[in-house]
mmCIF file of C-alpha atoms in Angstrom:
data_model
loop_
_atom_site.group_PDB
_atom_site.id
_atom_site.type_symbol
_atom_site.label_atom_id
_atom_site.label_comp_id
_atom_site.label_asym_id
_atom_site.label_seq_id
_atom_site.Cartn_x
_atom_site.Cartn_y
_atom_site.Cartn_z
ATOM 1 C CA MET A 1 -2.359 -1.140 10.353
ATOM 2 C CA VAL A 2 -3.426 0.880 8.420
ATOM 3 C CA CYS A 3 -1.783 1.945 4.966
ATOM 4 C CA GLY A 4 0.192 4.553 6.372
ATOM 5 C CA ASN A 5 -0.398 7.844 7.269
ATOM 6 C CA GLU A 6 -1.478 10.279 5.650
ATOM 7 C CA LYS A 7 -0.424 13.085 3.872
ATOM 8 C CA ASN A 8 -4.157 14.462 3.395
ATOM 9 C CA MET A 9 -7.316 13.486 2.311
ATOM 10 C CA GLU A 10 -6.466 12.554 -0.882
ATOM 11 C CA MET A 11 -2.727 11.143 -0.365
ATOM 12 C CA MET A 12 -1.727 7.394 1.137
ATOM 13 C CA ASN A 13 1.465 7.233 1.964
ATOM 14 C CA LEU A 14 3.026 3.455 1.323
ATOM 15 C CA GLN A 15 6.583 4.097 2.992
ATOM 16 C CA GLU A 16 5.865 1.662 6.411
ATOM 17 C CA ILE A 17 7.305 -1.446 4.582
ATOM 18 C CA LEU A 18 9.123 -0.921 1.763
ATOM 19 C CA GLY A 19 10.933 2.165 3.159
ATOM 20 C CA LEU A 20 10.299 3.771 -0.447
ATOM 21 C CA PRO A 21 8.503 6.644 -1.419
ATOM 22 C CA ILE A 22 5.487 6.363 -2.550
ATOM 23 C CA LEU A 23 1.823 7.384 -2.320
ATOM 24 C CA LEU A 24 -1.559 6.156 -3.171
ATOM 25 C CA ASP A 25 -3.823 8.802 -4.565
ATOM 26 C CA LYS A 26 -7.061 7.905 -3.297
ATOM 27 C CA GLN A 27 -9.409 9.893 -6.010
ATOM 28 C CA LYS A 28 -7.591 9.222 -9.224
ATOM 29 C CA LEU A 29 -6.640 5.900 -8.331
ATOM 30 C CA ASP A 30 -2.802 5.862 -9.148
ATOM 31 C CA LEU A 31 0.390 5.690 -6.922
ATOM 32 C CA ILE A 32 2.689 9.017 -7.339
ATOM 33 C CA PHE A 33 6.808 8.363 -6.237
ATOM 34 C CA ASP A 34 7.866 11.261 -5.078
ATOM 35 C CA GLY A 35 11.309 10.433 -5.528
ATOM 36 C CA ASP A 36 14.162 9.313 -7.578
ATOM 37 C CA PHE A 37 13.198 6.921 -9.076
ATOM 38 C CA ALA A 38 14.790 4.143 -11.799
ATOM 39 C CA PRO A 39 12.477 3.820 -14.730
ATOM 40 C CA MET A 40 9.733 1.576 -14.648
ATOM 41 C CA LYS A 41 7.631 -0.042 -16.470
ATOM 42 C CA LYS A 42 3.913 0.207 -16.174
ATOM 43 C CA PHE A 43 1.250 -1.572 -17.492
ATOM 44 C CA GLU A 44 -2.750 -1.946 -17.056
ATOM 45 C CA ARG A 45 -4.517 -4.893 -17.106
ATOM 46 C CA GLU A 46 -8.022 -4.239 -18.922
ATOM 47 C CA LEU A 47 -10.307 -5.986 -18.702
ATOM 48 C CA ASN A 48 -11.071 -7.693 -22.186
ATOM 49 C CA GLU A 49 -7.828 -9.524 -21.447
ATOM 50 C CA LEU A 50 -8.807 -10.393 -18.001
ATOM 51 C CA ASN A 51 -11.795 -12.616 -19.834
ATOM 52 C CA PRO A 52 -10.338 -15.734 -20.156
ATOM 53 C CA PHE A 53 -9.720 -15.849 -16.350
ATOM 54 C CA LEU A 54 -13.180 -14.756 -15.428
ATOM 55 C CA ARG A 55 -15.902 -17.184 -14.476
ATOM 56 C CA ASP A 56 -18.444 -15.722 -17.150
ATOM 57 C CA SER A 57 -17.109 -15.504 -20.317
ATOM 58 C CA ASP A 58 -19.657 -12.746 -20.813
ATOM 59 C CA SER A 59 -19.054 -10.721 -18.210
ATOM 60 C CA GLN A 60 -18.595 -6.790 -19.929
ATOM 61 C CA SER A 61 -19.604 -4.505 -16.676
ATOM 62 C CA GLY A 62 -16.245 -3.580 -13.855
ATOM 63 C CA PRO A 63 -13.324 -1.552 -13.180
ATOM 64 C CA ASP A 64 -11.385 -1.255 -16.975
ATOM 65 C CA PRO A 65 -8.705 -1.168 -16.630
ATOM 66 C CA VAL A 66 -8.713 -4.167 -13.747
ATOM 67 C CA TYR A 67 -5.715 -3.647 -11.636
ATOM 68 C CA TYR A 68 -2.423 -2.104 -13.006
ATOM 69 C CA VAL A 69 1.214 -3.227 -12.308
ATOM 70 C CA TRP A 70 4.601 -1.589 -11.973
ATOM 71 C CA ARG A 71 7.897 -3.641 -13.160
ATOM 72 C CA GLY A 72 11.509 -3.124 -11.541
ATOM 73 C CA VAL A 73 10.700 -0.697 -8.916
ATOM 74 C CA TYR A 74 13.822 0.483 -7.229
ATOM 75 C CA LEU A 75 15.223 4.102 -6.675
ATOM 76 C CA LYS A 76 18.781 5.108 -8.835
ATOM 77 C CA ASN A 77 21.163 5.407 -5.632
ATOM 78 C CA ASP A 78 19.975 1.670 -4.947
ATOM 79 C CA LYS A 79 20.507 0.852 -8.650
ATOM 80 C CA GLU A 80 23.897 -1.619 -8.070
ATOM 81 C CA LYS A 81 21.792 -2.755 -4.412
ATOM 82 C CA MET A 82 19.297 -4.634 -6.762
ATOM 83 C CA LYS A 83 21.265 -5.985 -9.453
ATOM 84 C CA ASN A 84 23.719 -7.633 -7.186
ATOM 85 C CA SER A 85 20.716 -8.781 -5.108
ATOM 86 C CA GLY A 86 19.388 -10.637 -8.735
ATOM 87 C CA LEU A 87 15.538 -9.563 -6.931
ATOM 88 C CA ARG A 88 13.215 -7.008 -9.352
ATOM 89 C CA LEU A 89 10.656 -5.930 -7.097
ATOM 90 C CA ASP A 90 6.720 -4.933 -8.808
ATOM 91 C CA LEU A 91 3.679 -3.274 -7.518
ATOM 92 C CA THR A 92 -0.205 -3.721 -7.756
ATOM 93 C CA LEU A 93 -2.616 -1.720 -7.437
ATOM 94 C CA MET A 94 -6.321 -3.136 -7.527
ATOM 95 C CA PRO A 95 -8.680 -0.608 -7.297
ATOM 96 C CA PRO A 96 -12.571 -2.814 -5.740
ATOM 97 C CA GLY A 97 -15.154 -4.072 -7.145
ATOM 98 C CA LYS A 98 -17.152 -6.339 -9.199
ATOM 99 C CA ILE A 99 -16.837 -8.567 -12.698
ATOM 100 C CA GLY A 100 -20.162 -9.170 -13.559
ATOM 101 C CA ASN A 101 -20.420 -11.416 -9.860
ATOM 102 C CA GLU A 102 -16.608 -11.360 -9.332
ATOM 103 C CA PHE A 103 -14.697 -9.701 -7.032
ATOM 104 C CA VAL A 104 -12.017 -8.058 -9.086
ATOM 105 C CA LYS A 105 -9.091 -10.000 -8.792
ATOM 106 C CA THR A 106 -5.398 -11.054 -10.418
ATOM 107 C CA ALA A 107 -5.698 -13.529 -13.614
ATOM 108 C CA GLY A 108 -3.554 -15.847 -11.938
ATOM 109 C CA HIS A 109 0.528 -17.502 -12.847
ATOM 110 C CA TYR A 110 2.524 -20.375 -12.072
ATOM 111 C CA HIS A 111 6.497 -19.423 -11.381
ATOM 112 C CA LEU A 112 7.656 -22.890 -11.815
ATOM 113 C CA GLN A 113 11.404 -22.189 -10.762
ATOM 114 C CA TYR A 114 11.158 -19.433 -8.586
ATOM 115 C CA PRO A 115 9.668 -18.362 -5.256
ATOM 116 C CA GLU A 116 8.550 -15.002 -4.528
ATOM 117 C CA MET A 117 7.226 -13.041 -1.467
ATOM 118 C CA TYR A 118 4.548 -10.218 -1.512
ATOM 119 C CA PHE A 119 3.857 -7.742 0.752
ATOM 120 C CA ILE A 120 0.688 -6.303 1.432
ATOM 121 C CA LEU A 121 1.065 -2.240 1.473
ATOM 122 C CA CYS A 122 -2.515 -0.937 1.254
ATOM 123 C CA GLY A 123 -5.918 -2.946 1.763
ATOM 124 C CA ARG A 124 -6.439 -6.417 2.084
ATOM 125 C CA ALA A 125 -6.324 -9.868 -0.026
ATOM 126 C CA HIS A 126 -7.446 -12.870 -0.445
ATOM 127 C CA ILE A 127 -4.229 -14.722 -2.102
ATOM 128 C CA LEU A 128 -5.725 -18.023 -3.143
ATOM 129 C CA THR A 129 -2.262 -20.554 -3.736
ATOM 130 C CA GLN A 130 -2.610 -24.065 -5.706
ATOM 131 C CA LEU A 131 -0.392 -26.728 -6.843
ATOM 132 C CA TYR A 132 -0.634 -29.324 -9.300
ATOM 133 C CA LYS A 133 2.058 -32.842 -10.025
ATOM 134 C CA LYS A 134 1.250 -33.737 -13.390
ATOM 135 C CA ASN A 135 -2.337 -32.412 -14.455
ATOM 136 C CA PRO A 136 -3.366 -28.542 -13.948
ATOM 137 C CA LYS A 137 -6.691 -29.822 -14.398
ATOM 138 C CA ILE A 138 -6.130 -32.115 -11.297
ATOM 139 C CA ILE A 139 -5.129 -29.437 -8.001
ATOM 140 C CA GLU A 140 -3.618 -31.413 -5.625
ATOM 141 C CA ILE A 141 -3.144 -28.332 -2.926
ATOM 142 C CA VAL A 142 -5.434 -24.712 -2.143
ATOM 143 C CA HIS A 143 -4.350 -22.236 0.258
ATOM 144 C CA LEU A 144 -6.195 -19.228 0.678
ATOM 145 C CA THR A 145 -4.719 -16.347 3.273
ATOM 146 C CA GLU A 146 -6.562 -13.199 4.013
ATOM 147 C CA ALA A 147 -3.514 -10.579 4.571
ATOM 148 C CA SER A 148 -3.485 -7.145 5.432
ATOM 149 C CA ALA A 149 -1.478 -4.095 5.090
ATOM 150 C CA GLY A 150 2.176 -4.770 6.870
ATOM 151 C CA GLU A 151 1.980 -8.342 6.112
ATOM 152 C CA GLN A 152 3.786 -10.424 4.568
ATOM 153 C CA VAL A 153 2.581 -13.792 1.908
ATOM 154 C CA PHE A 154 5.699 -16.545 0.778
ATOM 155 C CA ILE A 155 4.859 -18.068 -2.303
ATOM 156 C CA PRO A 156 6.889 -21.947 -2.920
ATOM 157 C CA ARG A 157 8.297 -22.091 -6.148
ATOM 158 C CA GLY A 158 5.813 -23.945 -8.262
ATOM 159 C CA PHE A 159 3.032 -22.886 -6.672
ATOM 160 C CA GLY A 160 0.529 -21.126 -8.894
ATOM 161 C CA HIS A 161 -1.116 -17.656 -7.285
ATOM 162 C CA ASN A 162 -3.525 -14.791 -7.699
ATOM 163 C CA THR A 163 -5.293 -11.773 -5.607
ATOM 164 C CA ILE A 164 -8.548 -11.074 -4.887
ATOM 165 C CA ASN A 165 -9.634 -7.589 -3.553
ATOM 166 C CA VAL A 166 -13.420 -8.456 -1.716
ATOM 167 C CA PHE A 167 -13.596 -4.925 0.093
ATOM 168 C CA ASP A 168 -14.202 -2.053 -0.704
ATOM 169 C CA LYS A 169 -10.940 -0.187 -0.288
ATOM 170 C CA PRO A 170 -7.884 -0.161 -3.205
ATOM 171 C CA LEU A 171 -5.590 -2.641 -2.689
ATOM 172 C CA VAL A 172 -1.820 -1.874 -2.958
ATOM 173 C CA PHE A 173 0.243 -4.956 -2.860
ATOM 174 C CA ALA A 174 4.193 -5.166 -3.916
ATOM 175 C CA THR A 175 6.334 -8.920 -4.988
ATOM 176 C CA LEU A 176 9.903 -9.884 -4.899
ATOM 177 C CA ALA A 177 10.758 -12.886 -6.926
ATOM 178 C CA ASP A 178 13.988 -13.820 -8.472
ATOM 179 C CA GLU A 179 14.597 -11.120 -11.642
ATOM 180 C CA LYS A 180 14.893 -14.234 -13.958
ATOM 181 C CA LEU A 181 11.474 -14.892 -13.048
ATOM 182 C CA GLU A 182 8.580 -15.711 -15.401
ATOM 183 C CA ASP A 183 4.913 -16.105 -14.994
ATOM 184 C CA ASP A 184 3.098 -18.613 -16.737
ATOM 185 C CA TYR A 185 -0.465 -18.423 -17.383
ATOM 186 C CA GLU A 186 -1.406 -20.437 -19.815
ATOM 187 C CA SER A 187 -2.528 -22.958 -17.196
ATOM 188 C CA TYR A 188 -5.251 -20.444 -15.114
ATOM 189 C CA LYS A 189 -6.281 -19.226 -19.083
ATOM 190 C CA ASN A 190 -7.496 -22.748 -20.331
ATOM 191 C CA ASN A 191 -9.067 -23.399 -16.793
ATOM 192 C CA ARG A 192 -10.413 -20.129 -16.561
ATOM 193 C CA GLY A 193 -8.696 -18.850 -13.739
ATOM 194 C CA ALA A 194 -7.975 -20.172 -10.427
ATOM 195 C CA SER A 195 -9.840 -23.540 -8.897
ATOM 196 C CA TYR A 196 -12.069 -21.688 -6.523
ATOM 197 C CA TYR A 197 -13.661 -18.327 -7.757
ATOM 198 C CA PHE A 198 -15.485 -15.411 -5.212
ATOM 199 C CA LEU A 199 -18.764 -14.028 -6.249
ATOM 200 C CA THR A 200 -21.135 -12.134 -4.583
ATOM 201 C CA LYS A 201 -24.570 -13.057 -3.228
ATOM 202 C CA ASN A 202 -26.644 -11.804 -0.985
ATOM 203 C CA GLY A 203 -24.142 -9.261 0.419
ATOM 204 C CA GLN A 204 -21.887 -11.629 1.067
ATOM 205 C CA VAL A 205 -18.709 -13.424 -0.558
ATOM 206 C CA ASP A 206 -18.931 -16.867 -1.791
ATOM 207 C CA ILE A 207 -16.373 -19.061 -2.374
ATOM 208 C CA VAL A 208 -17.228 -21.944 -5.039
ATOM 209 C CA LYS A 209 -15.033 -24.518 -7.303
ATOM 210 C CA ASN A 210 -14.052 -23.681 -11.117
ATOM 211 C CA PRO A 211 -16.226 -26.404 -13.172
ATOM 212 C CA ASN A 212 -13.271 -26.138 -15.771
ATOM 213 C CA TYR A 213 -10.970 -28.533 -12.941
ATOM 214 C CA ASP A 214 -11.040 -32.563 -12.704
ATOM 215 C CA SER A 215 -10.363 -32.051 -8.924
ATOM 216 C CA ILE A 216 -9.574 -29.649 -6.432
ATOM 217 C CA PRO A 217 -9.220 -30.391 -2.760
ATOM 218 C CA GLU A 218 -11.006 -28.501 -0.389
ATOM 219 C CA LEU A 219 -9.494 -24.749 0.849
ATOM 220 C CA LYS A 220 -6.733 -24.496 3.392
ATOM 221 C CA LYS A 221 -6.916 -21.612 5.620
ATOM 222 C CA THR A 222 -3.122 -20.118 6.287
ATOM 223 C CA PRO A 223 -2.300 -17.149 8.016
ATOM 224 C CA ALA A 224 -0.343 -14.189 6.228
ATOM 225 C CA GLU A 225 3.075 -12.850 8.355
ATOM 226 C CA LYS A 226 4.372 -9.719 9.670
ATOM 227 C CA ALA A 227 6.789 -7.812 7.781
ATOM 228 C CA SER A 228 9.423 -6.749 9.367
ATOM 229 C CA ALA A 229 9.688 -2.808 7.710
ATOM 230 C CA GLY A 230 12.493 -2.474 5.426
ATOM 231 C CA ALA A 231 13.837 -5.881 5.467
ATOM 232 C CA TRP A 232 13.562 -6.655 1.589
ATOM 233 C CA ARG A 233 16.740 -3.644 1.128
ATOM 234 C CA ASN A 234 19.051 -6.988 2.784
ATOM 235 C CA TRP A 235 17.648 -9.255 0.380
ATOM 236 C CA ASN A 236 18.551 -11.301 -2.721
ATOM 237 C CA THR A 237 17.411 -14.549 -4.132
ATOM 238 C CA ARG A 238 19.688 -16.881 -0.972
ATOM 239 C CA THR A 239 17.465 -15.169 0.680
ATOM 240 C CA LEU A 240 15.066 -16.148 -0.721
ATOM 241 C CA GLN A 241 15.964 -19.823 -1.651
ATOM 242 C CA GLU A 242 16.403 -20.688 2.073
ATOM 243 C CA ARG A 243 13.175 -19.487 2.968
ATOM 244 C CA MET A 244 12.043 -21.715 -0.094
ATOM 245 C CA ASP A 245 14.267 -24.909 1.891
ATOM 246 C CA GLU A 246 12.991 -23.925 5.683
ATOM 247 C CA SER A 247 8.963 -23.956 4.040
ATOM 248 C CA HIS A 248 9.727 -28.263 2.904
#
């Protein structure tokens, strides 16, 4: 599946999965909200902010900002529906590129109380999830999921996760979680990122363990799921909790 139908050579339609009129401006690398959306918060993750999460603390070259996030995305007509659902929809845009010899990535964080669902809207993502029990330096489980446009990935409560773009095209994904969700970045920051780094080596992707951890298991690859177009609009916090129960 491609990202969506192109309105022209510069714009990519991202409406298929979410059912929301959103376009990707491929030239400006920006999202266009082509409808009556409620006010949302946008922030940029700048290169200097990502530095504590990188393998090489001296990395100065790379896209800046590294990625963009829009929080609380919904149409004005859906205000009550979103309020009643107890959920929050966020969008992330990651341009392609490298920071030093490390592929662009999100900082990484844990959600200790709530699960989350990822929807890939455009491009391909490597989503790395990890779990510790007592010591954040001793990882018990590491999963790697490669997901393409039109697929979804469930992140259980308690798992940390970050997203990597190893391809030469922009990546756009949505996340759906409890509106009370808070991100815990400290463990990732203290360990200079996730348990594995995605590096470029001789034109290939080289996945190596992060030496700042005391113990890391081998990667276990898990498949993504096909996303059902627009299904999320009927979900609520109970839907994600039921999915959490099924995953045990």
